[in-house]
mmCIF file of C-alpha atoms in Angstrom:
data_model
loop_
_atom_site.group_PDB
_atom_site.id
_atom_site.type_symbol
_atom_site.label_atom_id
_atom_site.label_comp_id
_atom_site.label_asym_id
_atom_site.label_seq_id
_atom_site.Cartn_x
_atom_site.Cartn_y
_atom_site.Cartn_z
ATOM 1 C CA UNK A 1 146.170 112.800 -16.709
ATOM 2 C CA UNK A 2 143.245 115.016 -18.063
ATOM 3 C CA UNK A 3 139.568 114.449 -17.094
ATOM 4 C CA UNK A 4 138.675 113.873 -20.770
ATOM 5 C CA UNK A 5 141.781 111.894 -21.829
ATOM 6 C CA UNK A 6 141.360 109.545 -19.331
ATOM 7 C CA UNK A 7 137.498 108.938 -20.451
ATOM 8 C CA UNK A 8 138.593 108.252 -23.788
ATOM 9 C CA UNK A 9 140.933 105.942 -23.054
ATOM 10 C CA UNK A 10 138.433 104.405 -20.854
ATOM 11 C CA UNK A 11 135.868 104.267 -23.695
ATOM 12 C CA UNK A 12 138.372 102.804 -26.122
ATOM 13 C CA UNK A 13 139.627 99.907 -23.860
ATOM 14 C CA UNK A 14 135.853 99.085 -22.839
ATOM 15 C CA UNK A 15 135.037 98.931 -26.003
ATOM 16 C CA UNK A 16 137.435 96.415 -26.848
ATOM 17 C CA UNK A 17 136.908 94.432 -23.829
ATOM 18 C CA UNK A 18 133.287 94.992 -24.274
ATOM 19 C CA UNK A 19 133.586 93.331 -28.297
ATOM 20 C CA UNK A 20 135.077 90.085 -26.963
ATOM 21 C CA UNK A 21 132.517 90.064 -24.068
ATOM 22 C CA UNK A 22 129.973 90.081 -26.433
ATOM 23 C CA UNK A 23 130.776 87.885 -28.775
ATOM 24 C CA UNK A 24 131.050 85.203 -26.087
ATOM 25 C CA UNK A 25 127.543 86.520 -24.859
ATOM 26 C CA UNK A 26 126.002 86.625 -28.203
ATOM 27 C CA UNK A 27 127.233 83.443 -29.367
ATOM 28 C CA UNK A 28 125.995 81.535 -25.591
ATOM 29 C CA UNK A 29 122.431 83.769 -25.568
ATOM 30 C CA UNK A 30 121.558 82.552 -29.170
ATOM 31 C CA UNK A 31 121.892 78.678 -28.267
ATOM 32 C CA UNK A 32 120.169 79.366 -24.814
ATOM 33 C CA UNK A 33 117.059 81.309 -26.264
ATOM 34 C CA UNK A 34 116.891 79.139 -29.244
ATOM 35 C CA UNK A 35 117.368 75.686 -28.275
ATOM 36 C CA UNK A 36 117.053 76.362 -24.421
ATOM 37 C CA UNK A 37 119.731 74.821 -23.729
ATOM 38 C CA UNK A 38 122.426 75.466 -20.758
ATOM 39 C CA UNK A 39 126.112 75.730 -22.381
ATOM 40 C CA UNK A 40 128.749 75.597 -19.933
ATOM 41 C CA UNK A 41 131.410 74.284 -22.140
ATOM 42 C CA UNK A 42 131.276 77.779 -24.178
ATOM 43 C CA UNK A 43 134.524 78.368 -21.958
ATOM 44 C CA UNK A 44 136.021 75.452 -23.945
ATOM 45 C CA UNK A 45 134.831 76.779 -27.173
ATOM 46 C CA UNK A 46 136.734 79.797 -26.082
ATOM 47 C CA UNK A 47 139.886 77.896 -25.495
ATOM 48 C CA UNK A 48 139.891 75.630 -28.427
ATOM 49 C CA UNK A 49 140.022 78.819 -30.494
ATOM 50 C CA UNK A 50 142.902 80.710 -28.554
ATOM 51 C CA UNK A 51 145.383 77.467 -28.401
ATOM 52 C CA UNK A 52 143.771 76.591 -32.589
ATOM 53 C CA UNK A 53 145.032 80.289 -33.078
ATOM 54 C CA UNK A 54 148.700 79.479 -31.511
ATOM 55 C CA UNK A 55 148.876 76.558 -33.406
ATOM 56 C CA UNK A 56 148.145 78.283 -36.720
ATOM 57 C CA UNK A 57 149.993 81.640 -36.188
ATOM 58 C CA UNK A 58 153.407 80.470 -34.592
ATOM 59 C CA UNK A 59 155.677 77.762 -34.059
ATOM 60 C CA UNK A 60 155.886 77.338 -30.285
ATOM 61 C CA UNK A 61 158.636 75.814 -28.243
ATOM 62 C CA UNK A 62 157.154 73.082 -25.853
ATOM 63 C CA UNK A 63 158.259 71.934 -22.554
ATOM 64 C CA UNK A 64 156.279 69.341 -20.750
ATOM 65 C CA UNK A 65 153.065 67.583 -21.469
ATOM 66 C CA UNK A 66 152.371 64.215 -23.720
ATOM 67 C CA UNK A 67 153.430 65.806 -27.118
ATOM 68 C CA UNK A 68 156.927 67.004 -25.597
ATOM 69 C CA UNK A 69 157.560 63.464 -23.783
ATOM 70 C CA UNK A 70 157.291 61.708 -27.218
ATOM 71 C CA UNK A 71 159.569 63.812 -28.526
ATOM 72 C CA UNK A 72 157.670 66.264 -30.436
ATOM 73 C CA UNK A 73 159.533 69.491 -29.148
ATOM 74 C CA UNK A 74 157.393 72.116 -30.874
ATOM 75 C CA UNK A 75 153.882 72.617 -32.278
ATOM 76 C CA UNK A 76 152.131 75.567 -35.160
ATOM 77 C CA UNK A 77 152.501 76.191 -38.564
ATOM 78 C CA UNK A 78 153.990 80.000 -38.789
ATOM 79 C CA UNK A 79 150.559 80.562 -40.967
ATOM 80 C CA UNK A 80 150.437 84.183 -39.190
ATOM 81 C CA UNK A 81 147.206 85.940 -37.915
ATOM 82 C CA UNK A 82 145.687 86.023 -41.322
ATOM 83 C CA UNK A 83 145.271 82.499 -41.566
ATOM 84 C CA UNK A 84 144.274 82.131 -37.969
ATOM 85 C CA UNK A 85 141.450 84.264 -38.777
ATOM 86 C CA UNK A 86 140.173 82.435 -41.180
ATOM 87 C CA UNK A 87 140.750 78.772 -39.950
ATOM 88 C CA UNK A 88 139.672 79.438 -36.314
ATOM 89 C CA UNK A 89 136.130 80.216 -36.804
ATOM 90 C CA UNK A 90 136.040 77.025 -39.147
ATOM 91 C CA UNK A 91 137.256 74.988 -36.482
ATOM 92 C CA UNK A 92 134.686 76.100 -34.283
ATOM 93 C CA UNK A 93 132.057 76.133 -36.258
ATOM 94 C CA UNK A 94 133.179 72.142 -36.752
ATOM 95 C CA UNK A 95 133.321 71.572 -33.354
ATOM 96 C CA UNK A 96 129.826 73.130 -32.566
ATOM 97 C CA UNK A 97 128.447 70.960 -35.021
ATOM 98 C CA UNK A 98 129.639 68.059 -33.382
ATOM 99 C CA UNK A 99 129.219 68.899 -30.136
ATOM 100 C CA UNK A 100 125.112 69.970 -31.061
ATOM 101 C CA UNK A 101 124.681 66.468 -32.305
ATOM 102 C CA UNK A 102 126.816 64.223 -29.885
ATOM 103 C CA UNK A 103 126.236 66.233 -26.569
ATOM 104 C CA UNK A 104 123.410 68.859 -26.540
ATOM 105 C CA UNK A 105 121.157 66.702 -28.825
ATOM 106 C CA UNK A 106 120.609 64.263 -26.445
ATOM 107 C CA UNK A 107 120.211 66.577 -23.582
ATOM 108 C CA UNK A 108 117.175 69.014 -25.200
ATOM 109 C CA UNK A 109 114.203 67.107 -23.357
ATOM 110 C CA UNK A 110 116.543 66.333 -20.257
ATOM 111 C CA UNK A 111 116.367 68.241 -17.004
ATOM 112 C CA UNK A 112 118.838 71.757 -16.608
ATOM 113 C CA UNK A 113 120.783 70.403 -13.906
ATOM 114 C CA UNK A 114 121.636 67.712 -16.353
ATOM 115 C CA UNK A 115 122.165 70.081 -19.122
ATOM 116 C CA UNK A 116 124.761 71.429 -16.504
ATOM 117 C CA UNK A 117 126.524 68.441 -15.294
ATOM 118 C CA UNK A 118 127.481 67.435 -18.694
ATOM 119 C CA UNK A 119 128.014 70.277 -20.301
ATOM 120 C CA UNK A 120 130.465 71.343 -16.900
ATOM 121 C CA UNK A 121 132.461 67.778 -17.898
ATOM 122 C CA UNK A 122 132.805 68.301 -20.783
ATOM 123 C CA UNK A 123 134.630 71.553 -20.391
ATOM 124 C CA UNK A 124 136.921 69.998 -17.729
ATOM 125 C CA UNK A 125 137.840 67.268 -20.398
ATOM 126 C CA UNK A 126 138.870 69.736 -22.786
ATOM 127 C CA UNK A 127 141.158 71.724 -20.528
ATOM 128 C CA UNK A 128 142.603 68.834 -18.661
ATOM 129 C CA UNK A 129 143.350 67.025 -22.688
ATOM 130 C CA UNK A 130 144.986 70.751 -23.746
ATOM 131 C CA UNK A 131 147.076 70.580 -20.213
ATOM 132 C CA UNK A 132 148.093 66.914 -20.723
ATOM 133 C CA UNK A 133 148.880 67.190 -24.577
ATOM 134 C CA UNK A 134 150.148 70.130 -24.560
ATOM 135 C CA UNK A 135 151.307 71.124 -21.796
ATOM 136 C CA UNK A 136 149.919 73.573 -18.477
ATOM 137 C CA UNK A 137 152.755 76.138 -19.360
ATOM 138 C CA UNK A 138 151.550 79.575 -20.092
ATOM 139 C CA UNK A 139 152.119 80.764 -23.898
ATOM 140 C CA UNK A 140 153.003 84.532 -24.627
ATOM 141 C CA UNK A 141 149.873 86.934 -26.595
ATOM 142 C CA UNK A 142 150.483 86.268 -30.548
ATOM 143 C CA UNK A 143 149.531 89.493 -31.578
ATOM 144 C CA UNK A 144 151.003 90.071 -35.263
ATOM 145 C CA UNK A 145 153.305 92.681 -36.072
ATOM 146 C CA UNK A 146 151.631 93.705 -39.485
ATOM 147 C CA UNK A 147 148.020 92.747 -41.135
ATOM 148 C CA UNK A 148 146.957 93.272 -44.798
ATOM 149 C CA UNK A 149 150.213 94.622 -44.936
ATOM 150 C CA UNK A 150 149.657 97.586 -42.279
ATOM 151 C CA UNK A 151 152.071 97.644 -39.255
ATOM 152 C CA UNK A 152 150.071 97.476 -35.933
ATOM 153 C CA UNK A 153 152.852 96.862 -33.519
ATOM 154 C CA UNK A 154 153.274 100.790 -33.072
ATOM 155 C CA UNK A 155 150.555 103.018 -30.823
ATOM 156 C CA UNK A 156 148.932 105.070 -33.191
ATOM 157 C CA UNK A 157 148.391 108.858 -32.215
ATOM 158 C CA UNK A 158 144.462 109.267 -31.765
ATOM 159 C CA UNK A 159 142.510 112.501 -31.078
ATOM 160 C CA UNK A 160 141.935 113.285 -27.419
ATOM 161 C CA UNK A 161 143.200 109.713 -26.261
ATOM 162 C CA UNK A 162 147.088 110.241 -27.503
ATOM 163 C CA UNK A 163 148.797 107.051 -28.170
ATOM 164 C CA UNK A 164 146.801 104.214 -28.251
ATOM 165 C CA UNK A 165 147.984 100.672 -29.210
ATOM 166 C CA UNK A 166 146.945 99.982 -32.839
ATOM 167 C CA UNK A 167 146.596 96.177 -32.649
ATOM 168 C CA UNK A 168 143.682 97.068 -30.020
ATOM 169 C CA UNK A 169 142.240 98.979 -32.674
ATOM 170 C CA UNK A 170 141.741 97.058 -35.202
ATOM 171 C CA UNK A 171 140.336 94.356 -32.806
ATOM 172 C CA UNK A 172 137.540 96.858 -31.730
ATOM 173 C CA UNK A 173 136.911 97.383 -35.942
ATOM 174 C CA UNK A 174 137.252 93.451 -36.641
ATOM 175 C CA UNK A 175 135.072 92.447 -33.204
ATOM 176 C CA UNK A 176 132.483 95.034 -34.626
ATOM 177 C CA UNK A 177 132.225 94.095 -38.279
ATOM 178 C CA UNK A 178 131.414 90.152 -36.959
ATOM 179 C CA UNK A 179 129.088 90.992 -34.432
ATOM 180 C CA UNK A 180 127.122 93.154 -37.166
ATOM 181 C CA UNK A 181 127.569 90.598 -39.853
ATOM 182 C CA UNK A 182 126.317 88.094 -36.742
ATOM 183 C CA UNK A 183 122.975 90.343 -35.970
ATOM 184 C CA UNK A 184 122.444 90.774 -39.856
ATOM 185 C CA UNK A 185 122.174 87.015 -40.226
ATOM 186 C CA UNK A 186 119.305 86.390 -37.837
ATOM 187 C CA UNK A 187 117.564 90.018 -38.048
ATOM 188 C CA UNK A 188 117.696 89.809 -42.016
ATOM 189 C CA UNK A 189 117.831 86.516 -43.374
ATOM 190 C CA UNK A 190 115.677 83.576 -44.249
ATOM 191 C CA UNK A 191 117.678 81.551 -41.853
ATOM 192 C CA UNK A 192 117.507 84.337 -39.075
ATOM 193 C CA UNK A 193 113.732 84.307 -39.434
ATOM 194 C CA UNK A 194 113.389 80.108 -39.282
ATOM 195 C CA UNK A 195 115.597 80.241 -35.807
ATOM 196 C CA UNK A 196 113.313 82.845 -34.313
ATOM 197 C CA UNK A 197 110.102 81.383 -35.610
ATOM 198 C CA UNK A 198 111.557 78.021 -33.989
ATOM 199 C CA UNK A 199 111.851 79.706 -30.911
ATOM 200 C CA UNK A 200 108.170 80.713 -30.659
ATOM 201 C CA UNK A 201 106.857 77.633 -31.570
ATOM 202 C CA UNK A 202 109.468 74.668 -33.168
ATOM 203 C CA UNK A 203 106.190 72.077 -33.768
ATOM 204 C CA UNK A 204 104.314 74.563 -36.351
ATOM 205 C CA UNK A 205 108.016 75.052 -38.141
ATOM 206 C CA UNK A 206 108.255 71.121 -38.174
ATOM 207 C CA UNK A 207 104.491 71.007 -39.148
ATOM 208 C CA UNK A 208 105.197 73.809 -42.305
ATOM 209 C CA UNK A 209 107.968 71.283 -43.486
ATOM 210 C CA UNK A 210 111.059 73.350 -42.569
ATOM 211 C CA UNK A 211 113.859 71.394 -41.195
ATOM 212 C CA UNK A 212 114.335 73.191 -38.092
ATOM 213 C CA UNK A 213 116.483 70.439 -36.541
ATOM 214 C CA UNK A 214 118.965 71.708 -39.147
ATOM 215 C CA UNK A 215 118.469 74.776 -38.390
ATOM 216 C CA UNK A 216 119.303 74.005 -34.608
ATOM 217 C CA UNK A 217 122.935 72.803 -35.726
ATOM 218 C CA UNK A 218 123.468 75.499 -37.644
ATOM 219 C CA UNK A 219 122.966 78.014 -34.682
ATOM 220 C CA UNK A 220 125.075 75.951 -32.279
ATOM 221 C CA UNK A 221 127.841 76.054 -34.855
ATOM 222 C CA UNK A 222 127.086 79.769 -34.947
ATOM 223 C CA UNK A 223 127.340 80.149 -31.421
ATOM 224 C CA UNK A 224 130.820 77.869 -31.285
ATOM 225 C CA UNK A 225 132.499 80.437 -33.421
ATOM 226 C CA UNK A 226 131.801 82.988 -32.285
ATOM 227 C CA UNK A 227 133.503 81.941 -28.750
ATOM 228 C CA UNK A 228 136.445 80.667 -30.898
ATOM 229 C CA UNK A 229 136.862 83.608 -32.974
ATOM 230 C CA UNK A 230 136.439 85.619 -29.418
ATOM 231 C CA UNK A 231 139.540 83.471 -27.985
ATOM 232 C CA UNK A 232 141.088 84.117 -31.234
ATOM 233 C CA UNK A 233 141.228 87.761 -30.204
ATOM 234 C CA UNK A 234 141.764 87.568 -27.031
ATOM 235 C CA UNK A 235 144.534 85.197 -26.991
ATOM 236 C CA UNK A 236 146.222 88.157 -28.953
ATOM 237 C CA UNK A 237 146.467 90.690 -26.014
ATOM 238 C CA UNK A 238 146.240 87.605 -23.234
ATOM 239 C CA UNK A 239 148.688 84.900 -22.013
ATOM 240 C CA UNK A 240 147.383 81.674 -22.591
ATOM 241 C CA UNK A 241 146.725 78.573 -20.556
ATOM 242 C CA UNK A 242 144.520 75.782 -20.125
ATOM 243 C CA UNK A 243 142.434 77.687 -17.172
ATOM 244 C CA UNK A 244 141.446 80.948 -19.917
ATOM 245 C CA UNK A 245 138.483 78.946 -20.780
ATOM 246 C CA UNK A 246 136.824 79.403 -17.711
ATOM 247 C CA UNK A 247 138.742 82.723 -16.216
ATOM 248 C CA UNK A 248 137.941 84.754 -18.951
ATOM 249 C CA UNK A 249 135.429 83.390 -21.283
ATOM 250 C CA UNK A 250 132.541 81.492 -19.242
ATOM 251 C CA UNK A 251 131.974 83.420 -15.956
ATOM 252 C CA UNK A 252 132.289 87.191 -18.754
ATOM 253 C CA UNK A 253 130.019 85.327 -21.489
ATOM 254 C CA UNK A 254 127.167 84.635 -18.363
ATOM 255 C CA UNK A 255 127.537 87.917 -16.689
ATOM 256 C CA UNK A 256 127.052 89.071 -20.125
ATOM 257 C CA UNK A 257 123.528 87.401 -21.056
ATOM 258 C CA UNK A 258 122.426 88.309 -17.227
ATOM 259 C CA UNK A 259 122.787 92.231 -18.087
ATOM 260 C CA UNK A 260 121.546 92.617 -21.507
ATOM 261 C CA UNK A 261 118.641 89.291 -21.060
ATOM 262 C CA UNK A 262 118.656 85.547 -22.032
ATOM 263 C CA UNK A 263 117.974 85.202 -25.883
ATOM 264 C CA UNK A 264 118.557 88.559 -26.842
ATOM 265 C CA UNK A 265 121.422 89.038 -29.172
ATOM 266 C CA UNK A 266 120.845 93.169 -29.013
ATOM 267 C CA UNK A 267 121.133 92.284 -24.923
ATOM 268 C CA UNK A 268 124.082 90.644 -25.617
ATOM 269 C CA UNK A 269 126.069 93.278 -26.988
ATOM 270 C CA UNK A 270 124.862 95.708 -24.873
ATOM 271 C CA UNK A 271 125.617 93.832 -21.912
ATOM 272 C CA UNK A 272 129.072 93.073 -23.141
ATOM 273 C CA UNK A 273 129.731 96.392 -23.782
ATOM 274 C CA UNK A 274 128.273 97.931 -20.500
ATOM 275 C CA UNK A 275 130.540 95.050 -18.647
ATOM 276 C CA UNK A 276 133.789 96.246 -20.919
ATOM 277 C CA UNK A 277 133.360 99.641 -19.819
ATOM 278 C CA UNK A 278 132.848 98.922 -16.000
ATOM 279 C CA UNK A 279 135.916 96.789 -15.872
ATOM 280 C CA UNK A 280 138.184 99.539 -18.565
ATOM 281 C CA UNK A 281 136.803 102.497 -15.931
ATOM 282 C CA UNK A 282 137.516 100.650 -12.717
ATOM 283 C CA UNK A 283 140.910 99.574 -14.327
ATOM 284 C CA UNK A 284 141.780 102.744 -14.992
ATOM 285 C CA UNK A 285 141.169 104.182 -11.619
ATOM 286 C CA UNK A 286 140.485 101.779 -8.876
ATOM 287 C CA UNK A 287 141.741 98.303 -10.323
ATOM 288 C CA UNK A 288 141.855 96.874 -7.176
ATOM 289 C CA UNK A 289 138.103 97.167 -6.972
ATOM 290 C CA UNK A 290 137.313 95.954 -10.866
ATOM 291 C CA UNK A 291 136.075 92.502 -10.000
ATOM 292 C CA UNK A 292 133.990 93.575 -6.738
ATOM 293 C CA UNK A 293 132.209 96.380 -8.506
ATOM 294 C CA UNK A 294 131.420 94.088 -11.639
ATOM 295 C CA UNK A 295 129.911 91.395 -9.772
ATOM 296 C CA UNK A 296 128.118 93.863 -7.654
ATOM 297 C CA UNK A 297 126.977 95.458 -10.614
ATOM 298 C CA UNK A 298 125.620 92.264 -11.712
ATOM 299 C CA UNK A 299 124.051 91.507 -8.861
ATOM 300 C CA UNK A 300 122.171 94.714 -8.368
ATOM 301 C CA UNK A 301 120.481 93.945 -12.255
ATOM 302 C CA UNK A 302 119.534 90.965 -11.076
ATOM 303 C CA UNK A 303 117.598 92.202 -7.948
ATOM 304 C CA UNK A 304 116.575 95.164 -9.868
ATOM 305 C CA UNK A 305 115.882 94.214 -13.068
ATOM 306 C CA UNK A 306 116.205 90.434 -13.296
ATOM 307 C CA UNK A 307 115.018 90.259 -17.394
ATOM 308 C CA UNK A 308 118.167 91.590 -18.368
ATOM 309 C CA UNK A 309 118.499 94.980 -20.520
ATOM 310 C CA UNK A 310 116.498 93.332 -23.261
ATOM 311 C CA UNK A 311 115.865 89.714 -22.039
ATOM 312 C CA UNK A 312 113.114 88.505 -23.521
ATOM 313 C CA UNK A 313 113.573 84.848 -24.020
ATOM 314 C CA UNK A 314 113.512 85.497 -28.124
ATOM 315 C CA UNK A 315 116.838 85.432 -30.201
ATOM 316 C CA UNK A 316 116.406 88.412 -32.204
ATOM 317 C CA UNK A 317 114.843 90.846 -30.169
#
């Protein structure tokens, strides 16, 4: 294979690697730098939106698990990917909100290790419930065959790269368009502004009469669907089982903040997109070595240059 072939085809699968890695990184980084607050049930987040995207694109055949003992042979609606698009990051965004007030509320003033613990149980409850309801089998990818009407189930012929899957493509375009519409909405808005000046100092914001509590929610939310909108799209070029949650969406979305900086949503997509290329090069040529050079790659930042790419404890900057 060509020299530059091969680095296209590099650049075009870390990029799409490198999209879900940062939306798991940008939507963990903005509830640590905001609220300060240790997440490690964004894994779960993760997985509620991959098996809440089965469930809404397909029918699926079950075969063990509480749901096929009572008889209930198959779960989903057939709503397709379109619908799953829309409904999974509303289901996330639901469960953040819940989660904010029922599980991090209560833990803001408490000690990180505590933060940890519960957080860490919580994630083990959700993927031993999916395991026991549904069952521990693994579920085929449900990418779609056509969306708004175009047929992506056939490589499309690219410039330099050849034939390149076309599903992949548009997740690269739709990962992009949320993570800009994401970074618009605290860099540009009255509600981005109210988050960061919360993070500099929440009293005077409480003081100045602005509900920053609220505020809080809203950005945990944020952050929760993000990570379910991220297993949305991965789920659609992954297997799925009740172990994804951690595998591929909590150890990535932590390597992620570590490289581009805690609190930084501009860190977070760099660092997701830096981590997406390391794995699509090493792939490519040495796969063997992928996960050895990534966490070695990691670990050399954080002798090196421990703040991250942009860490800088702000959301925003």
């Amino acid at each position: 294979m060509p020299l530059q072939l091969d680095i296209a085809s590099i650049l075009l699968n870390g990029l799409q690697q490198g999209a879900i890695y940062a939306l798991l990184g940008i939507g963990l980084t903005i509830i640590l730098g905001t609220m300060e607050f240790l997440n490690l049930a964004h894994g779960a987040l993760y997985l509620v939106g991959a098996y809440t995207g089965l469930i809404v694109f397909q029918e699926t055949a079950l075969t063990n698990g509480l749901l096929y003992s009572s008889g209930i042979t198959t779960i989903g609606f057939e709503g397709g990917f379109l619908a799953a698009l829309i409904v999974v990051p509303i289901v996330g965004f639901g469960v953040g909100l819940l989660m904010e007030r029922f599980v991090a509320e209560p833990f803001y003033d408490r000690p990180e290790t505590d933060q940890l613990l519960v957080t860490f149980g919580l994630a083990l409850i959700v993927e031993e419930t999916i395991k026991n309801v549904i069952g521990g089998n693994t579920f085929q990818s449900i990418a779609p065959q056509t969306i708004f009407g175009v047929n992506v189930s056939q490589p499309v012929n690219l410039p330099v790269v050849g034939l390149f899957p076309s599903w992949r493509l548009f997740i690269i375009v739709i990962a992009f368009v949320v993570i800009a519409a994401t970074w618009l909405a605290i860099e540009r808005t009255d509600f981005g502004l109210v988050v960061q000046a919360g993070t500099h100092d929440s009293e005077m914001v409480r003081i100045l009469g602005i509900p920053i509590n609220r505020s809080y929610s809203l950005v945990f939310a944020l952050g929760a669907a993000l990570a379910a909108f991220a297993g949305l799209i991965g789920a659609s070029i992954q297997t799925l089982s009740p172990q994804i949650g951690t595998d591929q969406a909590l150890l990535p979305a932590f390597l992620t903040i570590v490289v581009g900086g805690a609190g930084s949503v501009r860190g977070a997509i760099a660092g997701g997109l830096v981590l997406g290329l390391i794995i699509s090069a090493m792939t490519q040529t040495y796969s063997q070595w992928a996960q050895i050079v990534l966490y070695l790659f990691v670990a050399l930042m954080l002798v090196f240059r421990p703040e991250g790419l942009f860490g800088s404890g702000e959301v925003g900057e």
